[in-house]
Coordinates of C-alpha atoms in Angstrom, one line a residue:
M1446 CA -30.5 -40.9 -107.2
N1447 CA -31.1 -38.3 -110.1
T1448 CA -34.8 -37.7 -110.9
D1449 CA -33.9 -35.4 -114.0
P1450 CA -34.5 -37.9 -117.0
Y1451 CA -32.6 -35.6 -119.3
S1452 CA -29.3 -35.1 -117.4
P1453 CA -26.3 -37.0 -118.7
S1454 CA -26.0 -38.9 -115.4
S1455 CA -29.5 -40.7 -115.7
T1456 CA -29.6 -44.3 -116.9
T1457 CA -31.2 -45.6 -119.9
E1458 CA -34.0 -47.1 -118.1
E1459 CA -34.8 -43.7 -116.6
R1460 CA -34.8 -42.0 -120.2
A1461 CA -37.1 -44.9 -121.8
V1462 CA -40.4 -44.0 -123.1
P1463 CA -43.1 -44.2 -120.3
V1464 CA -45.5 -47.2 -120.5
A1465 CA -48.6 -45.2 -120.9
S1466 CA -46.9 -43.6 -124.0
R1467 CA -46.1 -47.0 -125.6
N1468 CA -49.7 -48.3 -125.0
L1469 CA -51.1 -45.2 -126.5
S1470 CA -48.8 -45.5 -129.4
E1471 CA -49.6 -49.1 -129.9
M1472 CA -53.3 -48.4 -129.9
Y1473 CA -52.8 -45.8 -132.4
S1474 CA -50.9 -48.3 -134.6
W1475 CA -53.9 -50.5 -134.5
G1476 CA -56.0 -47.7 -135.5
A1477 CA -53.8 -47.1 -138.6
T1478 CA -53.9 -50.6 -139.4
G1479 CA -57.8 -50.5 -139.1
C1480 CA -57.6 -47.4 -141.5
L1481 CA -55.4 -49.2 -143.8
V1482 CA -57.6 -52.2 -144.0
I1483 CA -61.0 -50.0 -144.6
C1484 CA -59.1 -48.4 -147.6
A1485 CA -58.0 -51.6 -148.9
L1486 CA -61.4 -52.9 -148.9
I1487 CA -62.8 -49.9 -150.6
L1488 CA -60.3 -50.0 -153.2
M1489 CA -60.8 -53.7 -153.8
F1490 CA -64.4 -54.0 -153.7
G1491 CA -65.5 -50.4 -154.4
D1492 CA -66.9 -49.9 -157.8
I1493 CA -64.4 -47.0 -158.9
G1494 CA -64.9 -45.7 -162.3
F1495 CA -62.3 -43.9 -164.3
D1496 CA -64.1 -41.9 -167.1
K1497 CA -67.4 -41.6 -165.0
P1498 CA -68.3 -42.6 -161.5
G1499 CA -68.9 -46.4 -160.7
R1500 CA -72.3 -47.5 -159.3
F1501 CA -71.4 -46.2 -155.7
G1502 CA -70.1 -42.8 -156.9
L1503 CA -66.8 -43.3 -156.6
D1504 CA -64.4 -42.1 -159.4
F1505 CA -60.6 -41.7 -160.0
D1506 CA -60.2 -38.7 -157.6
H1507 CA -61.7 -40.8 -154.7
A1508 CA -59.2 -43.5 -155.6
I1509 CA -56.1 -41.0 -155.5
L1510 CA -57.7 -39.6 -152.1
L1511 CA -57.9 -43.2 -150.7
I1512 CA -54.4 -43.8 -151.8
A1513 CA -53.2 -40.5 -150.0
I1514 CA -55.0 -41.6 -146.8
S1515 CA -53.5 -45.0 -146.9
L1516 CA -50.0 -43.3 -147.2
L1517 CA -50.5 -41.1 -144.3
A1518 CA -51.9 -44.0 -142.2
L1519 CA -49.1 -46.0 -143.0
L1520 CA -46.5 -43.4 -142.1
S1521 CA -48.2 -42.4 -138.9
G1522 CA -48.6 -46.1 -138.0
L1523 CA -44.9 -46.9 -138.7
I1524 CA -43.9 -44.0 -136.4
A1525 CA -46.3 -45.2 -133.6
V1526 CA -45.0 -48.7 -133.9
Y1527 CA -41.4 -47.5 -133.6
I1528 CA -42.6 -45.6 -130.4
A1529 CA -44.3 -48.5 -129.0
R1530 CA -41.7 -51.3 -130.2
S1531 CA -44.3 -53.6 -131.0
L1532 CA -43.6 -56.4 -133.5
L1533 CA -47.1 -57.8 -133.6
S1534 CA -48.7 -54.3 -134.6
G1535 CA -45.9 -53.5 -136.9
L1536 CA -46.6 -56.9 -138.7
A1537 CA -50.4 -56.2 -138.9
L1538 CA -49.4 -52.7 -140.3
L1539 CA -47.2 -53.9 -143.0
A1540 CA -49.7 -56.7 -143.8
S1541 CA -52.4 -54.2 -144.2
A1542 CA -50.2 -52.0 -146.5
F1543 CA -49.8 -55.1 -148.7
L1544 CA -53.6 -55.5 -148.9
V1545 CA -53.7 -51.8 -150.0
I1546 CA -51.1 -52.5 -152.7
L1547 CA -53.5 -55.3 -153.9
G1548 CA -56.5 -53.1 -153.9
I1549 CA -54.5 -50.7 -156.2
M1550 CA -53.6 -53.4 -158.5
A1551 CA -57.3 -54.7 -158.5
S1552 CA -58.9 -51.2 -159.1

């Protein structure tokens, strides 16, 4: 049996992503989901002022930063979901991205 996972004669199972890597990727995708939910809650319920800071000190620049963080978390979470091949964490990630979109529309 060939032990080199990169040789052309190895089977697909031998070249598959290790289980520990998939578990780590799934945990990372749940972390990205949590980051998206936090950004969505801040965008929805944080008092973001446009001409002057709101009562929590958030202004338009902070909203742009939150949207950029949300996009980075979504992209990295989608990559982690692809590596982990986890449907549940992928659906949770997309649902939290929908919350961010609602937060952008609400602010």
